[in-house]
PDB file of C-alpha atoms in Angstrom:
ATOM      1  CA  UNK A   1     -31.240  35.225   7.784  1.00  0.00           C
ATOM      2  CA  UNK A   2     -33.797  32.934   9.346  1.00  0.00           C
ATOM      3  CA  UNK A   3     -32.660  30.246  11.728  1.00  0.00           C
ATOM      4  CA  UNK A   4     -33.803  27.439   9.383  1.00  0.00           C
ATOM      5  CA  UNK A   5     -31.823  28.906   6.466  1.00  0.00           C
ATOM      6  CA  UNK A   6     -28.727  29.218   8.653  1.00  0.00           C
ATOM      7  CA  UNK A   7     -29.107  25.621   9.772  1.00  0.00           C
ATOM      8  CA  UNK A   8     -29.576  24.445   6.188  1.00  0.00           C
ATOM      9  CA  UNK A   9     -26.523  26.415   5.028  1.00  0.00           C
ATOM     10  CA  UNK A  10     -24.416  24.982   7.845  1.00  0.00           C
ATOM     11  CA  UNK A  11     -25.571  21.461   6.968  1.00  0.00           C
ATOM     12  CA  UNK A  12     -24.724  22.024   3.295  1.00  0.00           C
ATOM     13  CA  UNK A  13     -21.272  23.299   4.260  1.00  0.00           C
ATOM     14  CA  UNK A  14     -20.769  20.333   6.558  1.00  0.00           C
ATOM     15  CA  UNK A  15     -21.847  17.894   3.842  1.00  0.00           C
ATOM     16  CA  UNK A  16     -19.513  19.607   1.379  1.00  0.00           C
ATOM     17  CA  UNK A  17     -16.585  19.406   3.800  1.00  0.00           C
ATOM     18  CA  UNK A  18     -17.249  15.739   4.567  1.00  0.00           C
ATOM     19  CA  UNK A  19     -17.273  14.973   0.834  1.00  0.00           C
ATOM     20  CA  UNK A  20     -14.035  16.933   0.344  1.00  0.00           C
ATOM     21  CA  UNK A  21     -12.361  15.055   3.191  1.00  0.00           C
ATOM     22  CA  UNK A  22     -13.458  11.719   1.722  1.00  0.00           C
ATOM     23  CA  UNK A  23     -12.119  12.705  -1.713  1.00  0.00           C
ATOM     24  CA  UNK A  24      -8.790  13.753  -0.250  1.00  0.00           C
ATOM     25  CA  UNK A  25      -8.543  10.527   1.771  1.00  0.00           C
ATOM     26  CA  UNK A  26      -9.200   8.489  -1.381  1.00  0.00           C
ATOM     27  CA  UNK A  27      -6.570  10.475  -3.281  1.00  0.00           C
ATOM     28  CA  UNK A  28      -4.026   9.912  -0.500  1.00  0.00           C
ATOM     29  CA  UNK A  29      -4.828   6.186  -0.542  1.00  0.00           C
ATOM     30  CA  UNK A  30      -4.226   6.010  -4.307  1.00  0.00           C
ATOM     31  CA  UNK A  31      -0.988   7.984  -4.023  1.00  0.00           C
ATOM     32  CA  UNK A  32       0.285   5.704  -1.257  1.00  0.00           C
ATOM     33  CA  UNK A  33      -0.523   2.648  -3.358  1.00  0.00           C
ATOM     34  CA  UNK A  34       1.276   4.158  -6.355  1.00  0.00           C
ATOM     35  CA  UNK A  35       4.277   5.124  -4.245  1.00  0.00           C
ATOM     36  CA  UNK A  36       4.452   1.613  -2.808  1.00  0.00           C
ATOM     37  CA  UNK A  37       4.311   0.065  -6.269  1.00  0.00           C
ATOM     38  CA  UNK A  38       7.054   2.433  -7.470  1.00  0.00           C
ATOM     39  CA  UNK A  39       9.187   1.571  -4.438  1.00  0.00           C
ATOM     40  CA  UNK A  40       8.834  -2.166  -5.066  1.00  0.00           C
ATOM     41  CA  UNK A  41       9.486  -1.662  -8.804  1.00  0.00           C
ATOM     42  CA  UNK A  42      12.773   0.059  -7.980  1.00  0.00           C
ATOM     43  CA  UNK A  43      13.732  -2.833  -5.690  1.00  0.00           C
ATOM     44  CA  UNK A  44      12.790  -5.316  -8.435  1.00  0.00           C
ATOM     45  CA  UNK A  45      15.076  -3.611 -10.965  1.00  0.00           C
ATOM     46  CA  UNK A  46      17.878  -3.390  -8.399  1.00  0.00           C
ATOM     47  CA  UNK A  47      17.552  -7.144  -7.886  1.00  0.00           C
ATOM     48  CA  UNK A  48      17.569  -7.774 -11.644  1.00  0.00           C
ATOM     49  CA  UNK A  49      20.675  -5.638 -12.149  1.00  0.00           C
ATOM     50  CA  UNK A  50      22.520  -7.223  -9.219  1.00  0.00           C
ATOM     51  CA  UNK A  51      21.208 -10.726 -10.060  1.00  0.00           C
ATOM     52  CA  UNK A  52      20.425 -11.232  -6.385  1.00  0.00           C
ATOM     53  CA  UNK A  53      18.201  -9.778  -3.694  1.00  0.00           C
ATOM     54  CA  UNK A  54      20.043  -6.607  -2.781  1.00  0.00           C
ATOM     55  CA  UNK A  55      18.006  -5.791   0.316  1.00  0.00           C
ATOM     56  CA  UNK A  56      18.624  -8.572   2.818  1.00  0.00           C
ATOM     57  CA  UNK A  57      16.621  -6.727   5.463  1.00  0.00           C
ATOM     58  CA  UNK A  58      13.338  -6.861   3.537  1.00  0.00           C
ATOM     59  CA  UNK A  59      10.272  -7.742   5.574  1.00  0.00           C
ATOM     60  CA  UNK A  60       7.895 -10.539   4.652  1.00  0.00           C
ATOM     61  CA  UNK A  61       5.418  -7.909   3.425  1.00  0.00           C
ATOM     62  CA  UNK A  62       8.104  -6.416   1.158  1.00  0.00           C
ATOM     63  CA  UNK A  63       8.993  -9.840  -0.209  1.00  0.00           C
ATOM     64  CA  UNK A  64       5.332 -10.679  -0.820  1.00  0.00           C
ATOM     65  CA  UNK A  65       4.806  -7.350  -2.601  1.00  0.00           C
ATOM     66  CA  UNK A  66       7.920  -7.981  -4.691  1.00  0.00           C
ATOM     67  CA  UNK A  67       6.699 -11.475  -5.615  1.00  0.00           C
ATOM     68  CA  UNK A  68       3.269 -10.061  -6.539  1.00  0.00           C
ATOM     69  CA  UNK A  69       4.828  -7.369  -8.746  1.00  0.00           C
ATOM     70  CA  UNK A  70       7.087  -9.879 -10.491  1.00  0.00           C
ATOM     71  CA  UNK A  71       4.073 -12.136 -11.076  1.00  0.00           C
ATOM     72  CA  UNK A  72       2.079  -9.232 -12.545  1.00  0.00           C
ATOM     73  CA  UNK A  73       4.946  -8.338 -14.879  1.00  0.00           C
ATOM     74  CA  UNK A  74       5.278 -11.957 -16.005  1.00  0.00           C
ATOM     75  CA  UNK A  75       1.530 -12.163 -16.697  1.00  0.00           C
ATOM     76  CA  UNK A  76       1.673  -8.955 -18.734  1.00  0.00           C
ATOM     77  CA  UNK A  77       4.654 -10.305 -20.687  1.00  0.00           C
ATOM     78  CA  UNK A  78       2.760 -13.551 -21.372  1.00  0.00           C
ATOM     79  CA  UNK A  79      -0.280 -11.581 -22.582  1.00  0.00           C
ATOM     80  CA  UNK A  80       1.886  -9.605 -24.973  1.00  0.00           C
ATOM     81  CA  UNK A  81       3.641 -12.719 -26.239  1.00  0.00           C
ATOM     82  CA  UNK A  82       0.295 -14.394 -26.925  1.00  0.00           C
ATOM     83  CA  UNK A  83      -0.509 -11.548 -29.309  1.00  0.00           C
ATOM     84  CA  UNK A  84       2.524 -12.344 -31.436  1.00  0.00           C
ATOM     85  CA  UNK A  85       2.831 -15.674 -33.276  1.00  0.00           C
ATOM     86  CA  UNK A  86       6.057 -17.557 -33.965  1.00  0.00           C
ATOM     87  CA  UNK A  87       6.780 -15.552 -37.131  1.00  0.00           C
ATOM     88  CA  UNK A  88       6.570 -12.248 -35.332  1.00  0.00           C
ATOM     89  CA  UNK A  89       3.155 -11.348 -36.731  1.00  0.00           C
ATOM     90  CA  UNK A  90       0.486  -9.882 -34.519  1.00  0.00           C
ATOM     91  CA  UNK A  91      -2.368 -12.337 -34.012  1.00  0.00           C
ATOM     92  CA  UNK A  92      -5.777 -11.219 -35.237  1.00  0.00           C
ATOM     93  CA  UNK A  93      -7.491 -12.442 -32.084  1.00  0.00           C
ATOM     94  CA  UNK A  94      -6.778 -10.005 -29.282  1.00  0.00           C
ATOM     95  CA  UNK A  95      -6.924 -11.271 -25.734  1.00  0.00           C
ATOM     96  CA  UNK A  96      -8.914  -9.262 -23.247  1.00  0.00           C
ATOM     97  CA  UNK A  97      -6.935  -7.605 -20.508  1.00  0.00           C
ATOM     98  CA  UNK A  98      -8.074  -8.015 -16.951  1.00  0.00           C
TER      99      UNK A  98
END
């Protein structure tokens, strides 16, 4: 194999590996985000069931994440309620979800 072909093949392999590493890093980032949301969701339901904050040692970041998740759930509940009128009928005008 000529030197230029070897160099080109090595560069293609390097480019491929860099792309693979970036994909894996992105996947790990998404999984961490999902795991964090699941962790906070569990804490939220524990708080609801106990009717108090059950983890007194929560950090400010944990509390902020919990507040954000509660806010998101309330917004989703409001969106769903807007779709139903007072008589329990689904409104014809559908709101767009963000």
